[in-house]
GROMACS .gro file of C-alpha atoms in nm:
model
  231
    1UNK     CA    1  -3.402  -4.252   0.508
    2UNK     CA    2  -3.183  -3.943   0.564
    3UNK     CA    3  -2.913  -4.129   0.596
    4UNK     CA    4  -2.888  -4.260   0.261
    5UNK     CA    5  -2.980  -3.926   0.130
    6UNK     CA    6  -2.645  -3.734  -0.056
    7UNK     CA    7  -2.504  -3.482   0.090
    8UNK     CA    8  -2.468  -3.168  -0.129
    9UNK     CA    9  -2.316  -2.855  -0.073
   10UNK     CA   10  -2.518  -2.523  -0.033
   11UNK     CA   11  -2.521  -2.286  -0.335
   12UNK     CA   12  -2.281  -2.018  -0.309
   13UNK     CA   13  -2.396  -1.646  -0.355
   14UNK     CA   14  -2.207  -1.477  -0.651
   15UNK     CA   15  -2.018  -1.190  -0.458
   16UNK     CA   16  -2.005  -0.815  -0.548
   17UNK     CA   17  -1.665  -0.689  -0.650
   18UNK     CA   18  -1.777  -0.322  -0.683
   19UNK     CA   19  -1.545  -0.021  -0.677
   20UNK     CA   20  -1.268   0.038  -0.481
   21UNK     CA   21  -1.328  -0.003  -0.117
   22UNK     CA   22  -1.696  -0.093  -0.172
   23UNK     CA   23  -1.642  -0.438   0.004
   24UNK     CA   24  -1.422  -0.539   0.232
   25UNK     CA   25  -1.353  -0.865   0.436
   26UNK     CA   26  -1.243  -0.848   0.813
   27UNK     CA   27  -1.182  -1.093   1.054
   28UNK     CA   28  -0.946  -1.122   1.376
   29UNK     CA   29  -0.632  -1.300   1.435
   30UNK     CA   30  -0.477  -1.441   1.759
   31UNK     CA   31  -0.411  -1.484   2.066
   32UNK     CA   32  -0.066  -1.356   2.002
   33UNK     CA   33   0.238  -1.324   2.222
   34UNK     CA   34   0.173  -0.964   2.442
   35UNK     CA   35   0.347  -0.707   2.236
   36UNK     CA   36   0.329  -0.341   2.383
   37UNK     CA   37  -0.035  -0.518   2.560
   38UNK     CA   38  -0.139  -0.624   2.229
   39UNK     CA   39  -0.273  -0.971   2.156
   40UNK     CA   40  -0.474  -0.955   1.874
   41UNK     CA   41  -0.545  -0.795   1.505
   42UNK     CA   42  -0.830  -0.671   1.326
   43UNK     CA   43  -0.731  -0.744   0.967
   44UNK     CA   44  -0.927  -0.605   0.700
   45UNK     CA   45  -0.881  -0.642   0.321
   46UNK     CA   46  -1.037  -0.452   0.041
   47UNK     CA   47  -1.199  -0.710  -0.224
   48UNK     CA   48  -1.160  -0.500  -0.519
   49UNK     CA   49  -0.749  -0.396  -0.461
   50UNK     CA   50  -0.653  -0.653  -0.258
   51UNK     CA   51  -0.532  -0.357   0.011
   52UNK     CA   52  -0.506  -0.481   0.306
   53UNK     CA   53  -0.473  -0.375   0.691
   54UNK     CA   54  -0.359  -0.500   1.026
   55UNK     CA   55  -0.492  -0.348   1.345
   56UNK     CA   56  -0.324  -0.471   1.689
   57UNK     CA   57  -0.608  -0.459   1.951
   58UNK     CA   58  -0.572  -0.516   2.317
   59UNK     CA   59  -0.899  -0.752   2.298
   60UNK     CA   60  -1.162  -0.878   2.095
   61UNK     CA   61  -1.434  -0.717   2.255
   62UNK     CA   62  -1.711  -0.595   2.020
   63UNK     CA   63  -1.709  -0.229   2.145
   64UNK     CA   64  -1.319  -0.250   2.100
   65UNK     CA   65  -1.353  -0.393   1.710
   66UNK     CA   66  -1.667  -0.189   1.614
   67UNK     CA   67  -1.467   0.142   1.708
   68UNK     CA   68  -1.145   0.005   1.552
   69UNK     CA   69  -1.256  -0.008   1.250
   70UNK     CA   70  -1.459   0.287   1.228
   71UNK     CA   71  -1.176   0.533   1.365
   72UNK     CA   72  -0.873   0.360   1.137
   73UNK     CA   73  -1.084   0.185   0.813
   74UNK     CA   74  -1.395   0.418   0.741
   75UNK     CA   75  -1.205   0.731   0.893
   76UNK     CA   76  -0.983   0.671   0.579
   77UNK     CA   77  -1.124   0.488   0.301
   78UNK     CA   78  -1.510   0.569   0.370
   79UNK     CA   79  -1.823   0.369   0.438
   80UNK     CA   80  -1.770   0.022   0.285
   81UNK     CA   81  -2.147  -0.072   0.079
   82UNK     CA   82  -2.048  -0.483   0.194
   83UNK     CA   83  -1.888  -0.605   0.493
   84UNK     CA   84  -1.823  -0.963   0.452
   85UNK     CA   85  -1.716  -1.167   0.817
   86UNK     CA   86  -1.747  -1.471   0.986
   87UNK     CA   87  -2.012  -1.509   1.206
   88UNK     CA   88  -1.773  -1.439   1.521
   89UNK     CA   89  -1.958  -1.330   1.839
   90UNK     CA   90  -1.810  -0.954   1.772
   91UNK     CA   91  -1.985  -0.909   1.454
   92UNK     CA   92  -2.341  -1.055   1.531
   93UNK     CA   93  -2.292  -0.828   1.827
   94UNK     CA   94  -2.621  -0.534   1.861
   95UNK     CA   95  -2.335  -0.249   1.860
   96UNK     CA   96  -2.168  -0.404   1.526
   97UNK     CA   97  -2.504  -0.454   1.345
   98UNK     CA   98  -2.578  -0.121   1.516
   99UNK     CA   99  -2.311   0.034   1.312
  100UNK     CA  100  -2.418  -0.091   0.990
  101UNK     CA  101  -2.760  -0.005   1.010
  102UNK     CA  102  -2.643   0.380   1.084
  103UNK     CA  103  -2.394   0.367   0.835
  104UNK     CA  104  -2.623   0.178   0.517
  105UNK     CA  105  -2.338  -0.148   0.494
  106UNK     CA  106  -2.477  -0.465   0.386
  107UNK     CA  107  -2.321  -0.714   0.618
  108UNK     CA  108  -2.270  -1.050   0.441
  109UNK     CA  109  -2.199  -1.371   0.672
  110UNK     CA  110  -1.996  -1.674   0.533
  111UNK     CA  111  -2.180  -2.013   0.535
  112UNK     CA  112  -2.106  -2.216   0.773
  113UNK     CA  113  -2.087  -2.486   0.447
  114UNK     CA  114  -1.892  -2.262   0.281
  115UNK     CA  115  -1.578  -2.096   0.486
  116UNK     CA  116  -1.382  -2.049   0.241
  117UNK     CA  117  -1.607  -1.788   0.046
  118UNK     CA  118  -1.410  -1.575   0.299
  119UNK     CA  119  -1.090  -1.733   0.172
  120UNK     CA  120  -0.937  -1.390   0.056
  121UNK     CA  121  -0.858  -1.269   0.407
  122UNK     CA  122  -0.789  -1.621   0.510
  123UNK     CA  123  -0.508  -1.613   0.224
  124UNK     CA  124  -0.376  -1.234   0.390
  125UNK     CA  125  -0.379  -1.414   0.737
  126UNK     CA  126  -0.164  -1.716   0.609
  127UNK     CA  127   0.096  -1.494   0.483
  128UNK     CA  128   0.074  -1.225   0.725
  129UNK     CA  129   0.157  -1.501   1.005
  130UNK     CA  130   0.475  -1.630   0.795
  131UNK     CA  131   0.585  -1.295   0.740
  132UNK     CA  132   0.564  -1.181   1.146
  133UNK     CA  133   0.648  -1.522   1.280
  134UNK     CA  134   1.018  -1.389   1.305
  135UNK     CA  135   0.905  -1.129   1.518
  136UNK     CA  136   0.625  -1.278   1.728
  137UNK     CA  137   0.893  -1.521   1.902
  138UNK     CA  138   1.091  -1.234   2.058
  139UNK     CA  139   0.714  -1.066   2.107
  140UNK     CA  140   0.847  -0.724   1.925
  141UNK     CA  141   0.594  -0.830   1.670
  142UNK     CA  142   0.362  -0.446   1.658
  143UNK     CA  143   0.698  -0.245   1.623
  144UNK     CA  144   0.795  -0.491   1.347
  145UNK     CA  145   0.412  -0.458   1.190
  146UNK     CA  146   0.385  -0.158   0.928
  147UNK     CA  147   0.704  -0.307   0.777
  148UNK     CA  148   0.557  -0.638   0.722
  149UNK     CA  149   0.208  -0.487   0.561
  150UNK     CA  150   0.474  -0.214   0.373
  151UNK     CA  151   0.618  -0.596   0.204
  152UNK     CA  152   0.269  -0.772   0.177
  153UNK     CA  153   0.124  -0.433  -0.016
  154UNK     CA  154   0.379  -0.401  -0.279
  155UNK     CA  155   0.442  -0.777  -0.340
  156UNK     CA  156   0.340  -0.869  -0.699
  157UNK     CA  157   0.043  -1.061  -0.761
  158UNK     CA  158   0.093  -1.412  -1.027
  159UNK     CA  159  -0.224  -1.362  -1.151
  160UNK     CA  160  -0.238  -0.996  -1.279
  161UNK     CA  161   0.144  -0.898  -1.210
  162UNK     CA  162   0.014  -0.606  -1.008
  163UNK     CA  163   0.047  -0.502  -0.632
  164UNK     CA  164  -0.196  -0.411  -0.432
  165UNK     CA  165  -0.016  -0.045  -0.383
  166UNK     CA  166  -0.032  -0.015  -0.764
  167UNK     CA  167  -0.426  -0.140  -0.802
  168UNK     CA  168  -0.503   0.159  -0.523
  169UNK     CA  169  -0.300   0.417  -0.624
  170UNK     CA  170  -0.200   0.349  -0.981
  171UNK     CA  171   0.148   0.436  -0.921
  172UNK     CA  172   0.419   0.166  -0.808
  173UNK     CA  173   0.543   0.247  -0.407
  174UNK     CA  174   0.866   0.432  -0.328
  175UNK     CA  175   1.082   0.140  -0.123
  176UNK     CA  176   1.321   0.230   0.149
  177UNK     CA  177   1.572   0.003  -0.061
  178UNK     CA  178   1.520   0.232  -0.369
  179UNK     CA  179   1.644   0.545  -0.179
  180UNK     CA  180   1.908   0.349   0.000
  181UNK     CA  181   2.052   0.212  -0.346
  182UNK     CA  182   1.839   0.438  -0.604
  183UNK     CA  183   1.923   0.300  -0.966
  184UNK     CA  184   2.141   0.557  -1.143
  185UNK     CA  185   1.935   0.823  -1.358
  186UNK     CA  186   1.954   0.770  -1.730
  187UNK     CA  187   2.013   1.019  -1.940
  188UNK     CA  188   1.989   1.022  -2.327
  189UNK     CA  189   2.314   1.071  -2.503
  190UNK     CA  190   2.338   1.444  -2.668
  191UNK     CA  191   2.375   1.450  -3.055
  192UNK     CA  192   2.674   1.422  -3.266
  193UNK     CA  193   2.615   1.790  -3.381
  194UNK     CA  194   2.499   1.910  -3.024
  195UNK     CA  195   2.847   1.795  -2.958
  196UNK     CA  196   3.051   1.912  -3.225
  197UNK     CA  197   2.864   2.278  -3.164
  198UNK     CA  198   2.971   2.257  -2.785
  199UNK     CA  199   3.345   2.141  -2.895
  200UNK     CA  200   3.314   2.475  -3.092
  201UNK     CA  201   3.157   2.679  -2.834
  202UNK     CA  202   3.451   2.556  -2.518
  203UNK     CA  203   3.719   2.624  -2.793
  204UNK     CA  204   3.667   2.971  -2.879
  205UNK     CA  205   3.547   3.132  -2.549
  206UNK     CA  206   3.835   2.923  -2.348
  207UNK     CA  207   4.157   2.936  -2.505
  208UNK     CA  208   4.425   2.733  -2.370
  209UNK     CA  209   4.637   2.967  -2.358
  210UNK     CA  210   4.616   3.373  -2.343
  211UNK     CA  211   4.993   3.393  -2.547
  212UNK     CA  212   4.778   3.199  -2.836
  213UNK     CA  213   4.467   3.396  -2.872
  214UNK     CA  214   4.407   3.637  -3.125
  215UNK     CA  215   4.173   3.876  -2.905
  216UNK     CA  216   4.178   4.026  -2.590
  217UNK     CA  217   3.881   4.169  -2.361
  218UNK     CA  218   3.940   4.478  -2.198
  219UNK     CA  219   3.691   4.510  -1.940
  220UNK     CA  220   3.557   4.944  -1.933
  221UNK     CA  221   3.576   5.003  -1.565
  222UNK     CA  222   3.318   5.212  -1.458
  223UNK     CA  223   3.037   5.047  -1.634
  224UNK     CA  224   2.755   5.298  -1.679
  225UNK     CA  225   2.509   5.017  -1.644
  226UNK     CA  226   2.182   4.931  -1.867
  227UNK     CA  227   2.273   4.875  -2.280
  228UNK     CA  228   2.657   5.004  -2.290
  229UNK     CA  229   2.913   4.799  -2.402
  230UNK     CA  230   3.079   4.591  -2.072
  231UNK     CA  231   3.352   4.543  -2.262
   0.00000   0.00000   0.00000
């Protein structure tokens, strides 16, 4: 009987990490509260950096997605080799498919049995929402946007102590609190002789007093110019 059979889980497919922005991971958020006549957000996240992107759309159409993120992803970071996505009405759409069969991307589904092998993004959403539910009550939420993503980006990961800025670029991001309080520049204290040699230096071309000194420069008015003596 199939009842009594047990119920197992399908296999999960290993997933290809790759290169940088070799696969990616979109999806769509909302509805949201109207904001500048934007409801929704195409959110894509690269697997390999964990960079991510937030794209306020006025729908969900699959024209409106499919150009989305070929203008502001691929425009930028180039022709992903995996696209990894639910299986949401805008991505088994024939212009989305369309788009990867011109382009050469390997569009992986999830498994229905599986959601959570698209659990990366589904981590980006959960934080994303926390970070812009301030801002989606008083619906200012797409002016408030790049700000949020600037935070998510350069927010240090537990498991490799990284940020997803710093896994891209290999350089840690410039904040806007570092040049509104920069840290004071260091500088390495000069020698003991370097010192002692400058002591010198002040004390016999600045005497303290003319009545005191011992020499006197006379300066030789007209100088002729080039090698003769100034003085």
């Amino acid at each position: 009987c199939f009842k009594t059979y047990k119920h197992v889980k399908a296999p999960l497919e290993p997933i290809y990490t790759g290169n940088k922005f070799e696969t990616i991971h979109i999806d769509l958020i909302g509805p949201l509260p109207a904001s500048q006549g934007y409801n929704y957000c195409l959110t894509v996240i690269d697997r390999n950096t964990k960079w991510t992107e937030c794209y306020p759309v006025r729908n969900i159409e699959a024209n409106t997605i499919t150009e989305t993120l070929y203008k502001e992803w691929i425009s930028r970071f180039g022709v992903p080799k995996i696209i990894t996505t639910d299986q949401g009405r805008q991505f088994e759409s024939a212009i989305f498919k369309s788009m990867c069969v011109t382009l050469g991307i390997n569009r992986h589904r999830t498994n229905s049995f599986h959601p959570q092998s698209n659990g990366m993004i589904e981590r980006f959403h959960r934080n994303l929402k926390t970070s812009l539910k301030p801002q989606i009550q008083n619906s200012n939420w797409v002016n408030n946007l790049p700000t949020v993503m600037l935070g998510l980006r350069t927010a240090i990961s537990d498991t490799d102590k990284l940020s997803a800025y710093q896994r891209t670029f290999n350089i840690s991001a410039t904040l806007p609190s570092d040049i509104i309080s920069p840290s004071p520049p260091k500088f390495n204290e000069p020698s003991p002789e370097l010192r002692d040699n400058l002591r010198r230096a002040h004390k016999s071309y600045l005497p303290k007093s003319l009545m005191t000194a011992t020499h006197v420069y006379v300066r030789d008015l007209p100088h002729k110019g080039g090698f003769s003596p100034t003085y």
